[in-house]
Short mmCIF file of C-alpha atoms in Angstrom, two decimals:
data_model
loop_
_atom_site.label_atom_id
_atom_site.label_comp_id
_atom_site.label_asym_id
_atom_site.label_seq_id
_atom_site.Cartn_x
_atom_site.Cartn_y
_atom_site.Cartn_z
CA MET A 1 -0.23 -0.07 0.21
CA PRO A 2 1.38 3.63 -0.89
CA HIS A 3 2.08 5.61 2.25
CA PRO A 4 -0.69 8.25 2.49
CA LEU A 5 1.43 10.88 2.10
CA ASP A 6 2.76 10.04 -1.10
CA ASP A 7 2.62 12.64 -3.83
CA ARG A 8 1.02 15.09 -1.39
CA PRO A 9 2.10 19.08 -2.20
CA ILE A 10 4.20 20.93 0.24
CA LEU A 11 4.84 24.39 0.24
CA ARG A 12 8.14 25.91 1.18
CA MET A 13 7.78 29.49 2.74
CA ASN A 14 9.31 31.75 4.79
CA GLY A 15 7.79 34.36 7.40
CA ALA A 16 10.78 37.24 7.96
CA GLY A 17 13.05 34.03 7.69
CA ASN A 18 11.67 31.91 9.84
CA GLU A 19 11.63 28.38 7.67
CA ILE A 20 8.48 27.12 7.12
CA LEU A 21 6.46 24.33 5.58
CA VAL A 22 2.77 24.27 4.63
CA LEU A 23 1.22 20.49 4.50
CA ASP A 24 -2.60 20.65 3.71
CA LEU A 25 -4.05 17.36 5.17
CA ARG A 26 -7.81 18.64 5.15
CA GLY A 27 -9.75 15.61 3.56
CA LEU A 28 -7.03 12.93 4.25
CA GLY A 29 -7.81 12.15 8.05
CA HIS A 30 -3.84 11.67 8.59
CA VAL A 31 -1.96 12.96 11.78
CA LEU A 32 1.72 13.30 11.01
CA ALA A 33 3.90 10.97 13.45
CA PRO A 34 7.40 12.84 15.10
CA GLN A 35 9.18 10.39 12.72
CA GLU A 36 7.54 11.60 9.81
CA ALA A 37 7.79 15.45 10.56
CA ARG A 38 11.75 14.36 10.90
CA ALA A 39 11.68 12.32 7.90
CA ILE A 40 10.40 15.32 5.87
CA ALA A 41 13.21 17.70 7.07
CA ALA A 42 15.79 15.14 6.19
CA ALA A 43 14.47 15.91 2.50
CA PRO A 44 16.52 17.89 0.30
CA GLY A 45 15.23 21.55 0.56
CA LEU A 46 12.79 20.77 3.18
CA ARG A 47 14.52 21.71 6.17
CA PHE A 48 12.22 23.44 8.31
CA ASP A 49 11.99 25.36 11.55
CA GLN A 50 8.34 24.77 11.72
CA LEU A 51 5.95 22.56 9.72
CA MET A 52 2.53 23.57 9.43
CA ALA A 53 -0.12 20.50 8.92
CA LEU A 54 -3.42 21.70 8.54
CA HIS A 55 -6.65 19.26 9.37
CA ASP A 56 -10.19 19.80 8.58
CA PRO A 57 -12.07 22.12 11.21
CA ARG A 58 -13.29 20.85 14.45
CA ALA A 59 -15.57 23.64 14.98
CA ALA A 60 -18.12 25.12 12.88
CA GLY A 61 -16.76 28.67 11.38
CA ASP A 62 -12.93 27.26 11.50
CA ASP A 63 -10.91 27.31 8.26
CA ALA A 64 -8.80 24.46 9.61
CA PHE A 65 -7.39 22.61 12.59
CA MET A 66 -3.79 23.38 12.49
CA ARG A 67 -0.94 21.09 13.97
CA ILE A 68 2.67 22.72 14.58
CA TYR A 69 6.05 20.48 14.28
CA ASN A 70 9.36 21.39 15.09
CA ILE A 71 11.90 19.70 13.78
CA ASP A 72 12.90 17.58 16.02
CA GLY A 73 9.24 16.15 15.61
CA SER A 74 7.74 18.03 18.88
CA LEU A 75 4.83 20.03 18.83
CA ALA A 76 4.65 23.76 19.05
CA GLY A 77 1.74 25.56 20.49
CA ALA A 78 2.02 28.46 18.28
CA CYS A 79 3.75 29.68 15.51
CA GLY A 80 2.84 33.21 14.58
CA ASN A 81 5.56 33.45 11.11
CA GLY A 82 4.42 29.94 10.26
CA THR A 83 0.46 30.86 10.68
CA ARG A 84 1.20 33.98 8.10
CA CYS A 85 2.54 31.70 5.80
CA VAL A 86 -0.61 29.31 6.33
CA ALA A 87 -2.90 32.86 5.58
CA TRP A 88 -1.18 32.94 2.59
CA ALA A 89 -1.43 29.35 1.13
CA LEU A 90 -5.57 29.80 1.79
CA ALA A 91 -5.61 33.44 0.78
CA ARG A 92 -5.06 31.63 -2.75
CA GLU A 93 -8.60 29.96 -2.07
CA GLY A 94 -9.93 33.37 -1.79
CA LYS A 95 -9.94 33.33 1.86
CA GLU A 96 -8.62 37.19 2.71
CA ARG A 97 -9.30 36.59 6.76
CA LEU A 98 -9.26 32.95 8.41
CA SER A 99 -10.02 31.47 11.67
CA LEU A 100 -7.79 28.64 12.68
CA GLU A 101 -7.83 26.08 15.45
CA THR A 102 -4.91 25.19 17.69
CA ALA A 103 -3.95 22.92 20.77
CA ALA A 104 -2.97 26.51 22.34
CA GLY A 105 -6.62 28.02 21.09
CA ARG A 106 -8.04 29.83 18.09
CA ILE A 107 -6.03 32.25 16.11
CA GLU A 108 -6.97 34.90 13.25
CA THR A 109 -5.59 36.25 10.89
CA ARG A 110 -6.38 38.95 8.02
CA ARG A 111 -4.61 39.93 4.89
CA VAL A 112 -3.26 43.47 5.09
CA ALA A 113 -0.98 43.59 1.68
CA GLU A 114 0.03 41.38 -1.14
CA THR A 115 2.59 39.45 1.13
CA GLN A 116 1.64 41.09 4.51
CA PHE A 117 -0.59 39.28 7.15
CA SER A 118 -1.78 40.79 10.71
CA VAL A 119 -2.05 37.41 13.24
CA ASP A 120 -4.30 37.98 16.43
CA MET A 121 -2.55 35.68 18.97
CA GLY A 122 -4.67 35.74 21.58
CA ARG A 123 -3.96 37.16 25.04
CA PRO A 124 -0.49 36.48 26.63
CA ARG A 125 -0.70 34.13 29.56
CA LEU A 126 1.50 35.58 32.42
CA ASP A 127 0.79 33.51 35.76
CA TRP A 128 3.78 31.13 36.76
CA ARG A 129 1.74 27.97 36.71
CA GLU A 130 0.04 28.72 32.75
CA ILE A 131 3.62 29.14 31.23
CA PRO A 132 4.63 26.91 33.02
CA LEU A 133 7.49 27.39 35.43
CA SER A 134 8.25 24.63 38.20
CA ARG A 135 8.03 27.29 40.75
CA GLU A 136 6.17 30.14 41.94
CA ALA A 137 7.37 33.51 40.65
CA ASP A 138 6.54 37.18 39.65
CA THR A 139 6.64 36.39 36.10
CA ARG A 140 8.13 40.05 35.40
CA ALA A 141 11.34 39.40 37.27
CA VAL A 142 12.17 35.44 37.54
CA THR A 143 15.40 34.73 39.19
CA LEU A 144 17.22 32.17 37.35
CA GLU A 145 18.12 29.52 39.84
CA PRO A 146 20.12 27.73 39.36
CA PRO A 147 22.38 30.12 37.60
CA VAL A 148 23.85 29.53 34.05
CA ALA A 149 27.33 31.17 33.35
CA GLY A 150 26.93 33.98 31.11
CA ALA A 151 23.18 34.00 31.17
CA PRO A 152 21.67 37.31 32.99
CA ALA A 153 20.80 36.63 36.62
CA GLN A 154 16.93 37.27 35.50
CA PHE A 155 14.26 36.72 32.77
CA SER A 156 10.82 37.53 32.55
CA ALA A 157 8.54 34.97 31.49
CA VAL A 158 5.19 35.13 28.90
CA SER A 159 3.28 32.34 27.02
CA MET A 160 1.92 32.83 23.73
CA GLY A 161 0.78 29.36 23.42
CA ASN A 162 4.50 28.40 23.78
CA PRO A 163 6.59 29.27 27.01
CA HIS A 164 9.08 32.19 26.42
CA ALA A 165 11.85 33.25 28.61
CA VAL A 166 12.84 37.02 27.73
CA PHE A 167 16.33 38.28 29.03
CA PHE A 168 16.85 42.05 28.18
CA VAL A 169 20.58 42.75 27.59
CA PRO A 170 22.48 45.60 26.60
CA ASP A 171 23.94 43.93 23.34
CA ALA A 172 21.86 41.43 21.83
CA LEU A 173 24.44 40.64 18.99
CA ALA A 174 27.07 39.75 21.76
CA ILE A 175 25.23 36.84 23.47
CA PRO A 176 26.41 33.24 22.55
CA LEU A 177 23.25 32.10 21.45
CA GLU A 178 24.50 28.81 20.74
CA THR A 179 25.76 28.22 24.19
CA LEU A 180 23.30 29.59 26.28
CA GLY A 181 20.46 28.55 23.94
CA PRO A 182 20.47 25.05 24.63
CA ALA A 183 21.42 25.15 28.26
CA LEU A 184 18.33 27.62 29.10
CA GLU A 185 15.85 25.71 26.90
CA HIS A 186 16.89 22.80 29.65
CA HIS A 187 16.81 24.73 32.50
CA PRO A 188 14.96 23.07 35.65
CA LEU A 189 12.79 26.25 35.56
CA PHE A 190 10.92 24.95 32.58
CA PRO A 191 9.37 21.85 32.77
CA GLU A 192 8.31 22.03 29.28
CA ARG A 193 11.38 23.61 27.95
CA ALA A 194 11.14 27.28 27.17
CA ASN A 195 12.02 29.44 23.84
CA ILE A 196 14.95 31.85 24.91
CA SER A 197 14.98 35.35 24.07
CA PHE A 198 17.88 38.06 24.32
CA ALA A 199 16.16 41.18 23.69
CA GLN A 200 17.81 44.46 23.50
CA ILE A 201 15.61 48.08 23.53
CA VAL A 202 17.19 50.06 21.22
CA ALA A 203 13.70 52.74 21.89
CA ARG A 204 10.62 52.53 23.36
CA ASN A 205 9.02 51.35 20.14
CA ASP A 206 12.32 49.52 18.62
CA ILE A 207 13.27 45.89 20.01
CA LEU A 208 16.71 44.14 18.74
CA LEU A 209 15.66 40.26 19.23
CA ARG A 210 17.88 37.15 18.60
CA VAL A 211 15.98 33.34 19.84
CA TRP A 212 16.77 29.88 20.58
CA GLU A 213 13.42 28.15 19.63
CA ARG A 214 12.41 25.10 22.13
CA GLY A 215 12.86 22.21 19.53
CA THR A 216 14.24 23.77 17.01
CA GLY A 217 17.31 26.21 17.99
CA ALA A 218 18.66 29.49 16.89
CA THR A 219 16.43 30.57 14.14
CA ARG A 220 16.05 33.73 12.01
CA ALA A 221 12.77 34.63 13.53
CA CYS A 222 10.13 33.68 15.66
CA GLY A 223 6.78 35.48 15.92
CA SER A 224 5.53 33.77 19.37
CA ALA A 225 8.81 35.28 20.79
CA ALA A 226 8.40 38.56 19.28
CA CYS A 227 5.14 38.76 21.20
CA ALA A 228 6.53 37.41 23.83
CA THR A 229 9.12 40.34 24.11
CA LEU A 230 7.16 43.21 23.42
CA VAL A 231 4.82 41.87 26.40
CA ALA A 232 7.68 41.30 28.50
CA ALA A 233 9.08 45.17 27.79
CA ALA A 234 5.77 46.77 28.07
CA ARG A 235 5.18 45.22 31.66
CA ALA A 236 8.50 46.30 33.04
CA GLY A 237 8.31 49.58 31.82
CA LEU A 238 11.09 49.47 28.98
CA ALA A 239 8.61 49.78 25.89
CA GLU A 240 5.42 50.99 24.69
CA ARG A 241 2.38 48.90 23.90
CA GLN A 242 3.29 49.02 20.09
CA ALA A 243 7.16 48.47 18.90
CA ARG A 244 9.00 46.96 15.66
CA VAL A 245 11.04 43.99 16.80
CA ARG A 246 13.64 43.45 14.94
CA LEU A 247 15.19 39.66 13.79
CA PRO A 248 17.70 38.47 12.22
CA GLY A 249 15.20 37.45 8.93
CA GLY A 250 13.35 40.40 9.14
CA ASP A 251 11.13 42.71 11.07
CA LEU A 252 7.64 42.39 12.56
CA HIS A 253 5.35 45.07 13.97
CA ILE A 254 3.70 43.83 17.23
CA GLU A 255 1.00 45.53 19.27
CA TRP A 256 -0.22 44.73 22.76
CA ARG A 257 -3.97 46.01 22.27
CA ALA A 258 -6.14 47.43 24.98
CA ASP A 259 -8.39 44.26 25.05
CA ASP A 260 -5.34 42.39 26.00
CA HIS A 261 -5.03 40.57 22.29
CA VAL A 262 -1.41 40.62 20.94
CA ILE A 263 -1.32 41.12 16.81
CA MET A 264 1.90 40.60 15.10
CA THR A 265 2.25 41.85 11.47
CA GLY A 266 4.88 40.64 8.87
CA PRO A 267 5.70 39.80 5.66
CA VAL A 268 5.96 36.00 3.80
CA GLU A 269 7.60 34.85 1.25
CA PHE A 270 6.69 31.85 -0.99
CA GLU A 271 9.75 29.60 -2.17
CA PHE A 272 8.45 26.71 -4.07
CA GLU A 273 5.81 23.85 -4.10
CA THR A 274 6.89 20.59 -4.21
CA ARG A 275 5.23 16.84 -3.56
CA LEU A 276 6.31 14.49 -0.98
CA SER A 277 7.54 10.90 -1.70
CA GLY A 278 6.34 7.66 -0.25
CA ALA A 279 10.20 6.56 -0.09
CA LEU A 280 10.82 9.37 2.79
CA PHE A 281 8.75 7.41 5.20
CA GLU A 282 10.17 3.74 4.85
CA GLY A 283 10.15 2.65 8.42
CA ALA A 284 7.99 5.32 9.59
CA PRO A 285 4.31 4.49 10.75
CA ALA A 286 1.63 4.54 8.18
#
């Protein structure tokens, strides 16, 4: 029997440099196993930061249910840059606005220009139990205990569907991300691991950001981290509730609205479309 993903179309895109695959599984009834996600990542030209898998909607009024895979096969709760790529893909069906259900909640998108989309990332979760942390803390300023050599002594914690730890530093470019990122991702304070951000406040509406993503590593952009950083900076009195967040792959505009929703606006780029080969999944569960 052929593998259910044999000859299935897949899109290669990027959102502000974040490497994204969009795999439309609506009508198929197949759920990717972690081994299958890793097999796709190993295929020539298909390495990804996140893979966005679309399934039939579970609720009336939704356009799709979305599962988000990291390159190690683990699931992410949210991916703003990937969600914008999904919005572009479904805009080809004439849909300028979308309602997408995820494990972390419902996300709404809106097209604002040919390759620019806004994503309502929902409300930030700020209680230590919701992020989660392994102990009680004021999430505006959590002491890093035990300490990690070379890392700041405190961070801010925010969940945007994924757990985020935001470290404010004087020079984000000077941080040894490849060393500190994995050490902090697996710190005992984070029972579900965490996305690690190093943020430099350039001005009250301008933030420079570098991110180590849970389950993926250093990436050129991370939309949920940009949202978490703006929220953390505003809570600390370091920034306004709207700012440009500059990442290695491009800029995102983040707004923490008065209704507590965080809105991310940024670009997408289509790279190519190809089809999967069933040979990729030999030995993987069908």
